[in-house]
Amino acid sequence: MKPPVPLSVLDLVPVSSGSTAAQALRNTEELARRTEEFGYHRYWLAEHHLNPGVAGTTPALVIQLVARATRTIRVGSGAVQLGHHTPLAVVEQFGLLDALFPGRVDLGLGRSGPPRLPLGARPGAPPPAAPGRHTPEGLYIPPRFTGFARLLDSPRFRLHQALLQQPKAETPDYAEQVDDVLALLAGTYTDGEADARPVPGAGAGVAVWVLGSSGGQSAEVAGERGLPFAANYHVSPGTVLDAVEAYRAAFRPSAALAEPYVLVSADAVVAPDDATARELATGYAPWVRSIRSAEGAIPFPTPEEAAALPWTDEDRELVADRVDTQFVGSPDTVVKGLATLREATGADELLITTITHGHADRVRSYELLARAWAEAG
């Protein structure tokens, strides 16, 4: 195996069953301190809204909590969803973070729009999905998830979209939004008649990233602007290779980056042995089902609660791509799986997200993985 690349953390601030959002935030604060001790490179916070089991709604606020609890680890968003914010608001927030924690802040940008159907596909009809396969390196690439129409058609999704935007507001093109963010950060934004120079924000030493799940617009925007790119294996494993290939094909050197830089996310649960890890991960399938059924992420269940939940073949099909690509097992088992992911994608860095019901189990998972990953090199 090649020497290991850096490992980083993606935290959704999950709420466990029987717990509270306040406790989830305290857990995030401790996990950030501990993962810094374990040697993780960066700590990113996701943006999710109106989910009972996820407290990470506002990355900029939680980043400040994490940055104050740590000293050196990079902190950032994975990602700010630009469909819900204006570029100016984002630059002012992250400019403030940079002023408080200079040289440590990453601004990860997500598109947050509805999935784009392939050319010729009918709205509401799932696009055809290729069968699952293994890459030459042995990484499993499952069939592409085609259930987005179910989410988009749900009353809950429509309500959430309405609440996340001003009435009659229209989200600009994603490429234009990214360009506006870059210009505002550089202090060069103008409409031809007047300039806009946010304070804080203009001149901030924020590292801008683009996050994407497919080979579509996000990958192209990142590549064409010479920005680092985060590809999503843990949520969209069926399209991760398309995403990294499109990014590298579109890449043009920039002042920020001379060569492509790819970070790939992965969901992992590590325990001293495979059986214990599988038990700790029992709640993952019903948790994913709650998201993909438009119910919203449920508080993460205990293994016993998860085992007692009703389950059907339809449920299994709904979550199969996510469950089958989660890395679960002993340190040796998970390190081998992540090494395969790295080889297949050419990742320069891996972003690990781990959710278990017990906070101590989650911390221990990150600790065991960091130790084994370092020893593998």
Tab-separated table of C-alpha atoms in Angstrom:
chain	number	residue	atom	x	y	z
A	1	MET	CA	0.000	0.000	0.000
A	2	LYS	CA	1.200	3.529	-0.742
A	3	PRO	CA	1.944	5.801	2.234
A	4	PRO	CA	-1.352	7.024	3.704
A	5	VAL	CA	-2.777	10.377	2.694
A	6	PRO	CA	-4.136	12.737	5.377
A	7	LEU	CA	-7.388	11.878	7.123
A	8	SER	CA	-9.945	14.543	7.983
A	9	VAL	CA	-13.320	14.658	9.751
A	10	LEU	CA	-16.815	15.472	8.493
A	11	ASP	CA	-19.264	16.068	11.345
A	12	LEU	CA	-23.032	16.356	10.868
A	13	VAL	CA	-23.510	16.988	14.625
A	14	PRO	CA	-25.767	13.931	14.927
A	15	VAL	CA	-28.373	13.678	17.666
A	16	SER	CA	-28.689	10.230	19.236
A	17	SER	CA	-32.024	8.802	20.326
A	18	GLY	CA	-32.774	9.875	23.880
A	19	SER	CA	-30.379	12.807	23.638
A	20	THR	CA	-30.641	16.482	22.668
A	21	ALA	CA	-29.212	18.952	20.164
A	22	ALA	CA	-27.373	20.681	23.019
A	23	GLN	CA	-25.619	17.440	23.919
A	24	ALA	CA	-24.807	16.814	20.254
A	25	LEU	CA	-23.032	20.182	20.119
A	26	ARG	CA	-21.080	19.379	23.279
A	27	ASN	CA	-20.115	16.053	21.685
A	28	THR	CA	-18.880	17.888	18.590
A	29	GLU	CA	-16.725	20.157	20.726
A	30	GLU	CA	-15.102	17.168	22.438
A	31	LEU	CA	-14.740	15.190	19.207
A	32	ALA	CA	-12.930	18.122	17.609
A	33	ARG	CA	-10.444	18.293	20.476
A	34	ARG	CA	-9.841	14.570	20.402
A	35	THR	CA	-9.479	14.229	16.630
A	36	GLU	CA	-6.955	17.068	16.688
A	37	GLU	CA	-4.994	15.015	19.230
A	38	PHE	CA	-5.303	11.963	16.976
A	39	GLY	CA	-3.699	13.855	14.080
A	40	TYR	CA	-6.634	14.524	11.749
A	41	HIS	CA	-5.892	17.275	9.239
A	42	ARG	CA	-9.160	19.248	9.063
A	43	TYR	CA	-12.581	19.279	10.710
A	44	TRP	CA	-15.564	20.129	8.524
A	45	LEU	CA	-19.167	20.804	9.500
A	46	ALA	CA	-22.098	20.012	7.225
A	47	GLU	CA	-25.236	22.070	6.621
A	48	HIS	CA	-28.541	20.263	7.039
A	49	HIS	CA	-31.952	21.686	7.880
A	50	LEU	CA	-35.109	20.496	9.654
A	51	ASN	CA	-33.815	17.031	10.504
A	52	PRO	CA	-34.672	15.763	14.024
A	53	GLY	CA	-31.460	13.736	14.142
A	54	VAL	CA	-28.980	16.345	12.876
A	55	ALA	CA	-28.080	19.545	14.762
A	56	GLY	CA	-25.537	20.894	12.263
A	57	THR	CA	-27.700	23.563	10.654
A	58	THR	CA	-25.310	26.529	10.510
A	59	PRO	CA	-21.685	25.702	9.658
A	60	ALA	CA	-20.240	29.145	10.414
A	61	LEU	CA	-21.553	29.068	13.991
A	62	VAL	CA	-20.434	25.515	14.693
A	63	ILE	CA	-17.042	26.187	13.086
A	64	GLN	CA	-16.481	28.915	15.672
A	65	LEU	CA	-17.324	26.443	18.454
A	66	VAL	CA	-14.862	23.912	17.024
A	67	ALA	CA	-12.116	26.452	16.336
A	68	ARG	CA	-12.257	27.783	19.892
A	69	ALA	CA	-12.011	24.243	21.252
A	70	THR	CA	-8.913	23.425	19.169
A	71	ARG	CA	-5.570	25.013	18.308
A	72	THR	CA	-4.167	23.887	14.967
A	73	ILE	CA	-6.601	21.676	13.046
A	74	ARG	CA	-8.151	23.345	9.987
A	75	VAL	CA	-11.863	24.051	10.359
A	76	GLY	CA	-14.427	24.530	7.637
A	77	SER	CA	-17.736	23.827	5.957
A	78	GLY	CA	-18.644	20.679	4.157
A	79	ALA	CA	-20.542	22.490	2.742
A	80	VAL	CA	-22.288	25.843	2.852
A	81	GLN	CA	-25.240	25.322	0.516
A	82	LEU	CA	-25.228	28.348	-1.805
A	83	GLY	CA	-28.847	27.871	-2.777
A	84	HIS	CA	-29.772	29.060	0.728
A	85	HIS	CA	-27.374	32.014	1.066
A	86	THR	CA	-26.109	35.000	-0.853
A	87	PRO	CA	-22.390	35.092	-1.719
A	88	LEU	CA	-21.980	38.286	0.321
A	89	ALA	CA	-23.477	36.719	3.444
A	90	VAL	CA	-21.154	33.718	3.080
A	91	VAL	CA	-18.039	35.857	2.551
A	92	GLU	CA	-18.834	38.066	5.541
A	93	GLN	CA	-19.384	35.036	7.782
A	94	PHE	CA	-16.178	33.310	6.731
A	95	GLY	CA	-14.245	36.567	6.678
A	96	LEU	CA	-15.191	36.962	10.323
A	97	LEU	CA	-14.032	33.405	11.036
A	98	ASP	CA	-10.725	34.098	9.301
A	99	ALA	CA	-10.262	37.255	11.376
A	100	LEU	CA	-10.748	35.216	14.537
A	101	PHE	CA	-8.806	32.115	13.443
A	102	PRO	CA	-6.400	33.242	10.710
A	103	GLY	CA	-4.920	30.613	8.439
A	104	ARG	CA	-7.217	27.820	9.606
A	105	VAL	CA	-10.503	28.305	7.731
A	106	ASP	CA	-11.847	26.332	4.759
A	107	LEU	CA	-14.930	27.504	2.877
A	108	GLY	CA	-16.514	24.495	1.220
A	109	LEU	CA	-19.271	25.426	-1.229
A	110	GLY	CA	-22.150	23.163	-2.237
A	111	ARG	CA	-24.720	23.707	-4.988
A	112	SER	CA	-27.794	22.556	-3.031
A	113	GLY	CA	-30.037	22.522	-6.095
A	114	PRO	CA	-32.194	19.581	-7.164
A	115	PRO	CA	-30.378	16.821	-9.068
A	116	ARG	CA	-30.128	17.375	-12.803
A	117	LEU	CA	-31.690	14.709	-14.975
A	118	PRO	CA	-29.700	13.323	-17.908
A	119	LEU	CA	-30.496	14.763	-21.321
A	120	GLY	CA	-33.754	13.338	-22.610
A	121	ALA	CA	-34.928	11.989	-19.267
A	122	ARG	CA	-38.506	12.753	-18.274
A	123	PRO	CA	-39.065	14.832	-15.124
A	124	GLY	CA	-40.242	12.515	-12.377
A	125	ALA	CA	-38.811	9.430	-14.076
A	126	PRO	CA	-35.604	7.996	-12.593
A	127	PRO	CA	-32.658	8.013	-15.004
A	128	PRO	CA	-31.303	4.604	-15.963
A	129	ALA	CA	-28.657	3.295	-13.586
A	130	ALA	CA	-25.735	1.113	-14.577
A	131	PRO	CA	-25.359	-2.101	-12.571
A	132	GLY	CA	-22.963	-2.220	-9.650
A	133	ARG	CA	-19.358	-3.105	-10.365
A	134	HIS	CA	-15.908	-3.327	-8.825
A	135	THR	CA	-13.011	-1.213	-10.056
A	136	PRO	CA	-9.703	-2.916	-10.923
A	137	GLU	CA	-8.518	-1.899	-7.448
A	138	GLY	CA	-11.501	-3.690	-5.891
A	139	LEU	CA	-13.622	-0.680	-4.878
A	140	TYR	CA	-17.349	-1.340	-5.095
A	141	ILE	CA	-19.264	1.187	-7.204
A	142	PRO	CA	-22.974	0.510	-6.649
A	143	PRO	CA	-25.780	1.422	-9.030
A	144	ARG	CA	-26.460	5.145	-9.046
A	145	PHE	CA	-29.237	6.155	-6.653
A	146	THR	CA	-32.344	7.030	-8.681
A	147	GLY	CA	-34.808	7.888	-5.937
A	148	PHE	CA	-34.467	11.662	-5.992
A	149	ALA	CA	-37.892	12.100	-7.608
A	150	ARG	CA	-39.473	10.619	-4.493
A	151	LEU	CA	-37.735	13.217	-2.346
A	152	LEU	CA	-38.469	16.141	-4.647
A	153	ASP	CA	-42.165	15.259	-4.863
A	154	SER	CA	-42.675	14.995	-1.109
A	155	PRO	CA	-44.689	17.708	0.687
A	156	ARG	CA	-41.989	17.874	3.356
A	157	PHE	CA	-39.275	18.676	0.808
A	158	ARG	CA	-41.386	21.372	-0.828
A	159	LEU	CA	-42.099	22.958	2.551
A	160	HIS	CA	-38.436	22.971	3.482
A	161	GLN	CA	-37.419	24.547	0.191
A	162	ALA	CA	-40.030	27.263	0.720
A	163	LEU	CA	-38.761	27.965	4.238
A	164	LEU	CA	-35.122	28.134	3.136
A	165	GLN	CA	-35.664	30.910	0.586
A	166	GLN	CA	-37.340	34.276	0.531
A	167	PRO	CA	-40.715	34.243	-1.295
A	168	LYS	CA	-40.288	34.325	-5.076
A	169	ALA	CA	-36.498	34.284	-4.729
A	170	GLU	CA	-34.560	32.604	-7.532
A	171	THR	CA	-31.158	31.056	-6.957
A	172	PRO	CA	-28.543	32.290	-9.453
A	173	ASP	CA	-26.452	29.902	-11.509
A	174	TYR	CA	-23.971	28.070	-9.297
A	175	ALA	CA	-20.934	29.087	-11.360
A	176	GLU	CA	-21.945	32.732	-11.019
A	177	GLN	CA	-22.312	32.330	-7.266
A	178	VAL	CA	-18.843	30.790	-6.923
A	179	ASP	CA	-17.349	33.565	-9.035
A	180	ASP	CA	-19.046	36.148	-6.829
A	181	VAL	CA	-17.620	34.497	-3.698
A	182	LEU	CA	-14.130	34.509	-5.193
A	183	ALA	CA	-14.389	38.145	-6.280
A	184	LEU	CA	-15.724	39.281	-2.904
A	185	LEU	CA	-12.911	37.457	-1.103
A	186	ALA	CA	-10.354	38.978	-3.462
A	187	GLY	CA	-11.823	42.464	-2.995
A	188	THR	CA	-12.392	42.842	-6.748
A	189	TYR	CA	-16.194	42.616	-6.946
A	190	THR	CA	-17.888	45.257	-9.087
A	191	ASP	CA	-21.064	45.612	-11.112
A	192	GLY	CA	-19.398	48.115	-13.432
A	193	GLU	CA	-20.755	51.130	-11.575
A	194	ALA	CA	-19.784	50.459	-7.959
A	195	ASP	CA	-17.474	48.186	-6.025
A	196	ALA	CA	-18.272	45.929	-3.074
A	197	ARG	CA	-15.543	45.295	-0.505
A	198	PRO	CA	-16.871	43.352	2.504
A	199	VAL	CA	-15.274	43.887	5.904
A	200	PRO	CA	-14.484	41.366	7.203
A	201	GLY	CA	-14.131	39.261	4.070
A	202	ALA	CA	-12.106	41.029	1.419
A	203	GLY	CA	-8.539	39.760	1.554
A	204	ALA	CA	-9.383	36.961	3.975
A	205	GLY	CA	-7.047	33.978	3.827
A	206	VAL	CA	-9.900	31.512	3.398
A	207	ALA	CA	-9.291	28.345	1.351
A	208	VAL	CA	-12.218	27.900	-1.046
A	209	TRP	CA	-13.339	24.370	-1.933
A	210	VAL	CA	-16.112	23.005	-4.130
A	211	LEU	CA	-18.042	19.905	-3.085
A	212	GLY	CA	-19.821	17.694	-5.602
A	213	SER	CA	-21.517	14.326	-5.955
A	214	SER	CA	-21.343	13.757	-9.706
A	215	GLY	CA	-19.538	14.672	-12.887
A	216	GLY	CA	-21.796	17.668	-13.405
A	217	GLN	CA	-21.550	21.391	-12.807
A	218	SER	CA	-19.820	21.350	-9.434
A	219	ALA	CA	-16.902	19.262	-10.686
A	220	GLU	CA	-16.569	21.451	-13.772
A	221	VAL	CA	-16.699	24.692	-11.768
A	222	ALA	CA	-14.012	23.455	-9.378
A	223	GLY	CA	-11.749	22.321	-12.189
A	224	GLU	CA	-12.151	25.358	-14.422
A	225	ARG	CA	-11.367	27.713	-11.535
A	226	GLY	CA	-8.441	25.702	-10.222
A	227	LEU	CA	-10.033	25.009	-6.839
A	228	PRO	CA	-9.671	21.888	-4.668
A	229	PHE	CA	-12.578	19.472	-5.022
A	230	ALA	CA	-14.315	17.224	-2.493
A	231	ALA	CA	-16.045	14.208	-4.046
A	232	ASN	CA	-18.826	12.423	-2.248
A	233	TYR	CA	-18.446	8.640	-1.865
A	234	HIS	CA	-20.325	8.408	1.423
A	235	VAL	CA	-23.589	9.873	0.027
A	236	SER	CA	-23.315	9.199	-3.718
A	237	PRO	CA	-20.941	6.258	-4.157
A	238	GLY	CA	-22.356	5.355	-7.550
A	239	THR	CA	-21.084	8.590	-9.118
A	240	VAL	CA	-17.830	9.287	-7.268
A	241	LEU	CA	-15.568	8.206	-10.141
A	242	ASP	CA	-17.538	10.361	-12.578
A	243	ALA	CA	-17.034	13.308	-10.238
A	244	VAL	CA	-13.265	13.012	-9.840
A	245	GLU	CA	-12.733	12.283	-13.533
A	246	ALA	CA	-14.788	15.319	-14.588
A	247	TYR	CA	-12.924	17.528	-12.141
A	248	ARG	CA	-9.488	16.433	-13.337
A	249	ALA	CA	-10.525	16.783	-16.982
A	250	ALA	CA	-11.732	20.351	-16.389
A	251	PHE	CA	-8.823	21.434	-14.183
A	252	ARG	CA	-6.865	24.553	-15.027
A	253	PRO	CA	-3.987	25.733	-12.809
A	254	SER	CA	-4.736	28.785	-10.712
A	255	ALA	CA	-3.067	31.014	-8.154
A	256	ALA	CA	-4.592	28.757	-5.505
A	257	LEU	CA	-3.627	25.393	-6.974
A	258	ALA	CA	-1.081	24.225	-9.545
A	259	GLU	CA	-2.431	20.671	-9.810
A	260	PRO	CA	-5.770	19.007	-9.085
A	261	TYR	CA	-6.423	18.216	-5.438
A	262	VAL	CA	-9.126	15.688	-4.626
A	263	LEU	CA	-10.604	14.910	-1.242
A	264	VAL	CA	-12.981	11.926	-1.089
A	265	SER	CA	-15.505	11.345	1.692
A	266	ALA	CA	-16.224	7.981	3.272
A	267	ASP	CA	-18.505	6.714	6.031
A	268	ALA	CA	-16.669	4.463	8.503
A	269	VAL	CA	-17.237	2.752	11.830
A	270	VAL	CA	-14.193	1.189	13.508
A	271	ALA	CA	-14.122	-0.997	16.621
A	272	PRO	CA	-11.599	-3.451	18.044
A	273	ASP	CA	-13.150	-6.275	16.012
A	274	ASP	CA	-15.465	-6.669	13.025
A	275	ALA	CA	-18.445	-7.986	15.020
A	276	THR	CA	-18.447	-5.066	17.448
A	277	ALA	CA	-18.168	-2.569	14.599
A	278	ARG	CA	-21.107	-4.160	12.778
A	279	GLU	CA	-23.211	-3.897	15.928
A	280	LEU	CA	-22.303	-0.226	16.402
A	281	ALA	CA	-23.279	0.449	12.769
A	282	THR	CA	-26.686	-1.251	13.053
A	283	GLY	CA	-28.522	2.065	13.189
A	284	TYR	CA	-27.067	3.320	9.915
A	285	ALA	CA	-29.548	1.625	7.574
A	286	PRO	CA	-32.725	2.920	9.264
A	287	TRP	CA	-31.081	6.340	9.639
A	288	VAL	CA	-30.414	6.511	5.880
A	289	ARG	CA	-33.923	5.195	5.194
A	290	SER	CA	-35.397	8.085	7.169
A	291	ILE	CA	-33.521	10.566	4.965
A	292	ARG	CA	-34.325	8.938	1.657
A	293	SER	CA	-37.982	8.380	2.497
A	294	ALA	CA	-38.349	12.174	2.994
A	295	GLU	CA	-39.039	11.671	6.694
A	296	GLY	CA	-35.898	13.562	7.688
A	297	ALA	CA	-32.951	12.116	9.571
A	298	ILE	CA	-34.197	10.424	12.723
A	299	PRO	CA	-32.218	10.570	15.962
A	300	PHE	CA	-29.591	7.870	15.545
A	301	PRO	CA	-30.951	4.692	17.157
A	302	THR	CA	-29.263	2.218	19.470
A	303	PRO	CA	-28.469	-1.189	17.958
A	304	GLU	CA	-31.419	-2.604	19.894
A	305	GLU	CA	-33.794	0.096	18.668
A	306	ALA	CA	-32.590	-0.352	15.101
A	307	ALA	CA	-33.058	-4.121	15.223
A	308	ALA	CA	-36.657	-3.675	16.435
A	309	LEU	CA	-37.669	-1.349	13.590
A	310	PRO	CA	-39.762	-2.858	10.763
A	311	TRP	CA	-37.791	-3.563	7.594
A	312	THR	CA	-38.812	-4.532	4.068
A	313	ASP	CA	-37.139	-5.490	0.808
A	314	GLU	CA	-38.088	-2.028	-0.470
A	315	ASP	CA	-36.245	-0.484	2.469
A	316	ARG	CA	-33.182	-2.553	1.724
A	317	GLU	CA	-33.210	-1.474	-1.916
A	318	LEU	CA	-33.627	2.172	-0.908
A	319	VAL	CA	-30.431	2.217	1.180
A	320	ALA	CA	-28.354	-0.560	-0.397
A	321	ASP	CA	-25.808	1.695	-2.099
A	322	ARG	CA	-25.059	3.515	1.162
A	323	VAL	CA	-24.972	0.453	3.407
A	324	ASP	CA	-22.888	-1.602	0.987
A	325	THR	CA	-20.234	1.128	0.744
A	326	GLN	CA	-19.921	1.955	4.431
A	327	PHE	CA	-16.534	0.870	5.808
A	328	VAL	CA	-17.264	-1.130	8.950
A	329	GLY	CA	-14.924	-3.358	10.919
A	330	SER	CA	-11.690	-3.685	12.819
A	331	PRO	CA	-8.910	-1.155	12.215
A	332	ASP	CA	-7.247	-3.511	9.753
A	333	THR	CA	-10.492	-4.149	7.865
A	334	VAL	CA	-11.337	-0.454	7.497
A	335	VAL	CA	-7.788	0.615	6.642
A	336	LYS	CA	-7.743	-1.897	3.789
A	337	GLY	CA	-11.096	-0.616	2.522
A	338	LEU	CA	-10.041	3.025	2.690
A	339	ALA	CA	-6.753	2.224	0.964
A	340	THR	CA	-8.776	0.719	-1.879
A	341	LEU	CA	-10.923	3.864	-2.032
A	342	ARG	CA	-7.812	5.980	-2.200
A	343	GLU	CA	-6.261	3.862	-4.951
A	344	ALA	CA	-9.421	3.797	-7.074
A	345	THR	CA	-10.095	7.544	-6.854
A	346	GLY	CA	-6.526	8.829	-6.635
A	347	ALA	CA	-7.592	10.825	-3.582
A	348	ASP	CA	-5.096	13.247	-2.074
A	349	GLU	CA	-7.010	13.178	1.207
A	350	LEU	CA	-9.879	11.224	2.781
A	351	LEU	CA	-12.744	12.816	4.727
A	352	ILE	CA	-14.205	10.440	7.307
A	353	THR	CA	-17.692	10.696	8.751
A	354	THR	CA	-18.657	8.382	11.593
A	355	ILE	CA	-21.989	8.121	13.384
A	356	THR	CA	-22.738	5.786	16.269
A	357	HIS	CA	-25.322	6.043	18.993
A	358	GLY	CA	-22.751	6.220	21.759
A	359	HIS	CA	-20.442	9.243	21.722
A	360	ALA	CA	-17.572	7.310	23.301
A	361	ASP	CA	-17.841	4.686	20.541
A	362	ARG	CA	-17.626	7.437	17.929
A	363	VAL	CA	-14.516	8.967	19.490
A	364	ARG	CA	-12.951	5.532	19.801
A	365	SER	CA	-13.668	4.808	16.123
A	366	TYR	CA	-11.739	7.894	15.033
A	367	GLU	CA	-8.904	7.046	17.416
A	368	LEU	CA	-8.534	3.455	16.225
A	369	LEU	CA	-8.638	4.523	12.589
A	370	ALA	CA	-6.028	7.276	13.003
A	371	ARG	CA	-3.637	4.924	14.760
A	372	ALA	CA	-4.042	2.108	12.239
A	373	TRP	CA	-3.821	4.484	9.267
A	374	ALA	CA	-0.536	5.914	10.542
A	375	GLU	CA	0.875	2.464	11.240
A	376	ALA	CA	-0.041	1.348	7.710
A	377	GLY	CA	2.424	3.901	6.361
